[in-house]
Short mmCIF file of C-alpha atoms in Angstrom, two decimals:
data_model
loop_
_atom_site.label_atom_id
_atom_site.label_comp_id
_atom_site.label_asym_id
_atom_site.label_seq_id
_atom_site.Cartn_x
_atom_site.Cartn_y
_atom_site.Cartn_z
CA UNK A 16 8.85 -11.04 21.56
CA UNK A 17 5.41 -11.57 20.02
CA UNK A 18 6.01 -8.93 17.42
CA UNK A 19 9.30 -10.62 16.24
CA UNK A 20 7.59 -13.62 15.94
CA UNK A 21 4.49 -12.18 13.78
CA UNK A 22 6.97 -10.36 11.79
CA UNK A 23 8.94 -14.02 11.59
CA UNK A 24 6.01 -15.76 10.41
CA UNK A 25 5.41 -13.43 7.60
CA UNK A 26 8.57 -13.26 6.32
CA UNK A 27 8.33 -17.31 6.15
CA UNK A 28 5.02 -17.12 4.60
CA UNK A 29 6.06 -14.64 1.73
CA UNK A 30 9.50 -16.20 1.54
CA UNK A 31 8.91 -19.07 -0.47
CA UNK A 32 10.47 -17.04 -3.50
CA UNK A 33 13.28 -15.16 -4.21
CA UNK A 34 13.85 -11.09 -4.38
CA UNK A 35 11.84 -9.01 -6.12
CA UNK A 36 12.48 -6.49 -8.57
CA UNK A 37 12.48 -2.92 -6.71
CA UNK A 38 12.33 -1.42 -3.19
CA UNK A 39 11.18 2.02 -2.49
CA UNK A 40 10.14 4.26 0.30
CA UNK A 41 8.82 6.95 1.26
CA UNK A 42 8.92 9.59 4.94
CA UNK A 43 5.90 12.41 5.04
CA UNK A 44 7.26 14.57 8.23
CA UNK A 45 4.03 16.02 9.90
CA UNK A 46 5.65 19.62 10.89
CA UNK A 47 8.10 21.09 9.16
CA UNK A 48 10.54 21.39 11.52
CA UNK A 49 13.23 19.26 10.35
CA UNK A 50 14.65 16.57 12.22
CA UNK A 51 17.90 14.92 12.27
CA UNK A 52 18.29 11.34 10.89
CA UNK A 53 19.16 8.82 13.41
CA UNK A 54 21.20 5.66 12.83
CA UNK A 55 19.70 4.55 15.83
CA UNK A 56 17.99 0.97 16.53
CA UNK A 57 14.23 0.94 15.75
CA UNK A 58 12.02 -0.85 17.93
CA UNK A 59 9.57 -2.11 15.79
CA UNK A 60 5.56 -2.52 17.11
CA UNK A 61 3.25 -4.43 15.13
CA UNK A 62 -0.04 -5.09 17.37
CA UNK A 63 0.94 -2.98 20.37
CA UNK A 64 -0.56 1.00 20.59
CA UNK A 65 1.96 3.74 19.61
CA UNK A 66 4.37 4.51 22.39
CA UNK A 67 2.10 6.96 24.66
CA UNK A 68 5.54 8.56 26.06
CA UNK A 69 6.52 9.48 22.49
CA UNK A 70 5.59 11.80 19.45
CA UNK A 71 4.71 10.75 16.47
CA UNK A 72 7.22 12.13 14.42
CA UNK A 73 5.31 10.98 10.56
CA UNK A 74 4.17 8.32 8.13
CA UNK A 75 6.30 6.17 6.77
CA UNK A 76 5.60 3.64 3.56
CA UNK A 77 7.57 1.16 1.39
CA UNK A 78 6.81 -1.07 -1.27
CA UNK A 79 8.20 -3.89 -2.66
CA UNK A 80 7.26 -4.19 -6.63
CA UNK A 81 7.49 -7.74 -8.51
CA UNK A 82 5.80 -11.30 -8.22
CA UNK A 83 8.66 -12.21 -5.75
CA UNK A 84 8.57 -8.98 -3.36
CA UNK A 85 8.90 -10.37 0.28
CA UNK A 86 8.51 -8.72 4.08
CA UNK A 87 12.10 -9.38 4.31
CA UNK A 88 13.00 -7.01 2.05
CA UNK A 89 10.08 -4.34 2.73
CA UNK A 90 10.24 -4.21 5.84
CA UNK A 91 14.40 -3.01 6.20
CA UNK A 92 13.07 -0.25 3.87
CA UNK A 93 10.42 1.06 6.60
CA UNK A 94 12.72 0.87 8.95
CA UNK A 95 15.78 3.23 7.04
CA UNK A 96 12.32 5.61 6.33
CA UNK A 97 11.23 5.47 9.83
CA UNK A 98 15.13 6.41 10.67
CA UNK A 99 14.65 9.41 8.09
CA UNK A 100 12.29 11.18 10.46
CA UNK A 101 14.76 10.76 13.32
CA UNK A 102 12.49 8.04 15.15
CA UNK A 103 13.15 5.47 17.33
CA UNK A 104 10.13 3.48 16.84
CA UNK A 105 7.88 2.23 14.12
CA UNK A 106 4.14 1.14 14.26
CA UNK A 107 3.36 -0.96 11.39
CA UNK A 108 -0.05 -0.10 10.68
CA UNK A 109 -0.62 -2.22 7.46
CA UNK A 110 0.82 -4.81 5.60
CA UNK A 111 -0.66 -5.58 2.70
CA UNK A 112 -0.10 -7.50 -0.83
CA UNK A 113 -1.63 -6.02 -3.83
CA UNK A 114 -1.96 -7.58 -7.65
CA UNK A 115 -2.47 -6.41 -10.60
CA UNK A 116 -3.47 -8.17 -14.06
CA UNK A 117 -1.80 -6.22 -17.28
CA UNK A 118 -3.02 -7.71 -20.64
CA UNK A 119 -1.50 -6.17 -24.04
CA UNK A 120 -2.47 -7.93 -27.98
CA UNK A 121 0.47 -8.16 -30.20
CA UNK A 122 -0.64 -7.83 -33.46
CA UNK A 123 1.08 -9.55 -36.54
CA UNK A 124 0.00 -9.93 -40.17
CA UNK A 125 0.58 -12.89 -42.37
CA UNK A 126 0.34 -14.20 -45.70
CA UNK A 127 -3.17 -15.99 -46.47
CA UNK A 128 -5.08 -16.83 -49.90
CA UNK A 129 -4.17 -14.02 -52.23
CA UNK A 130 -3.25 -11.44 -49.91
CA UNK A 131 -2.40 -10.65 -46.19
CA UNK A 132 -4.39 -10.96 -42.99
CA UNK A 133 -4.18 -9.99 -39.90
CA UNK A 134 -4.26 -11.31 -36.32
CA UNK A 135 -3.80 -10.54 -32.64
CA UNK A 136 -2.95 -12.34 -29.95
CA UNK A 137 -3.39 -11.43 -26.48
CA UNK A 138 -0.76 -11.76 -23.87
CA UNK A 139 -1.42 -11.40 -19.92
CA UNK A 140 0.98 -10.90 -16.41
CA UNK A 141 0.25 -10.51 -13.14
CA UNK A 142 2.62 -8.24 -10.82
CA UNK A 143 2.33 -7.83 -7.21
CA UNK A 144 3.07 -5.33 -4.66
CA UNK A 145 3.64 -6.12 -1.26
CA UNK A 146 2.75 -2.39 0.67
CA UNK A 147 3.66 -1.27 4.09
CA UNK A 148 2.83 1.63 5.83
CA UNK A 149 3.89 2.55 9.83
CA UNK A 150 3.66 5.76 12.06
CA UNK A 151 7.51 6.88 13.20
CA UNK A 152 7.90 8.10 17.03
CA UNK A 153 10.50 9.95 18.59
CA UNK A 154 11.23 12.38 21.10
CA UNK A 155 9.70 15.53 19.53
CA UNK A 156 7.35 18.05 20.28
CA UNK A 157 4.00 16.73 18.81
CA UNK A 158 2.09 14.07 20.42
CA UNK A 159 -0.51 11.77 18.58
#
């Protein structure tokens, strides 16, 4: 129940705005012997160790890009990633927000005195990236 409620209080905290502008993910298998996909529930872990009975089956990441990215949407992606690998539980190991200022000049030319000058003006956004990365665990043959 605690990790529900962690995962609650984040999504509150970064939910103050609306949806952001993409999702992605990504599954890194650590053998390659293929597994299946599972459409299987995942029981998510946030501050609990990694399921000792289980193997760890990859890494798992997802990102949400755009000044309104939120856990709720980030962390559904981890879990379809974590499903990927064919596990049937996900350790988040980080959860993090990252930002990043982009400034570009615009330069225009106008009419001044007898002939034409020049100017630039500079123009400046943030964007930020909310980041999470989690261990999937399954029934395989590897064990952490």
């Amino acid at each position: 129940m605690r990790n529900w409620a962690i995962l609650a209080l984040l999504s509150l905290v970064a939910a103050a705005v609306c949806a952001c502008e993409t999702v992605s993910g990504s599954a890194a298998p650590l053998t390659r012997r293929g597994f299946s996909p599972t459409k299987e529930a995942v029981y998510v872990h946030t501050v609990t160790p990694a399921p000792s009975e289980l193997a760890m089956l990859g890494l798992v990441s997802a990102r949400g890009v755009g000044n309104e990215a939120t856990v709720d949407q980030v962390i559904p992606e981890l879990i379809h990633q974590a499903q990927r690998l064919g596990a049937t539980h996900l350790v988040i190991d980080d959860l993090h927000m990252e930002y990043h200022w982009y400034t570009s000049l615009t330069t225009y030319s106008y009419r001044c005195g007898f002939g034409w000058c020049t100017d630039a003006s500079p123009a400046s956004h943030e964007v930020a990236t909310l980041v999470a990365r989690g261990r999937g665990f399954g029934p395989g043959a590897t064990k952490p």
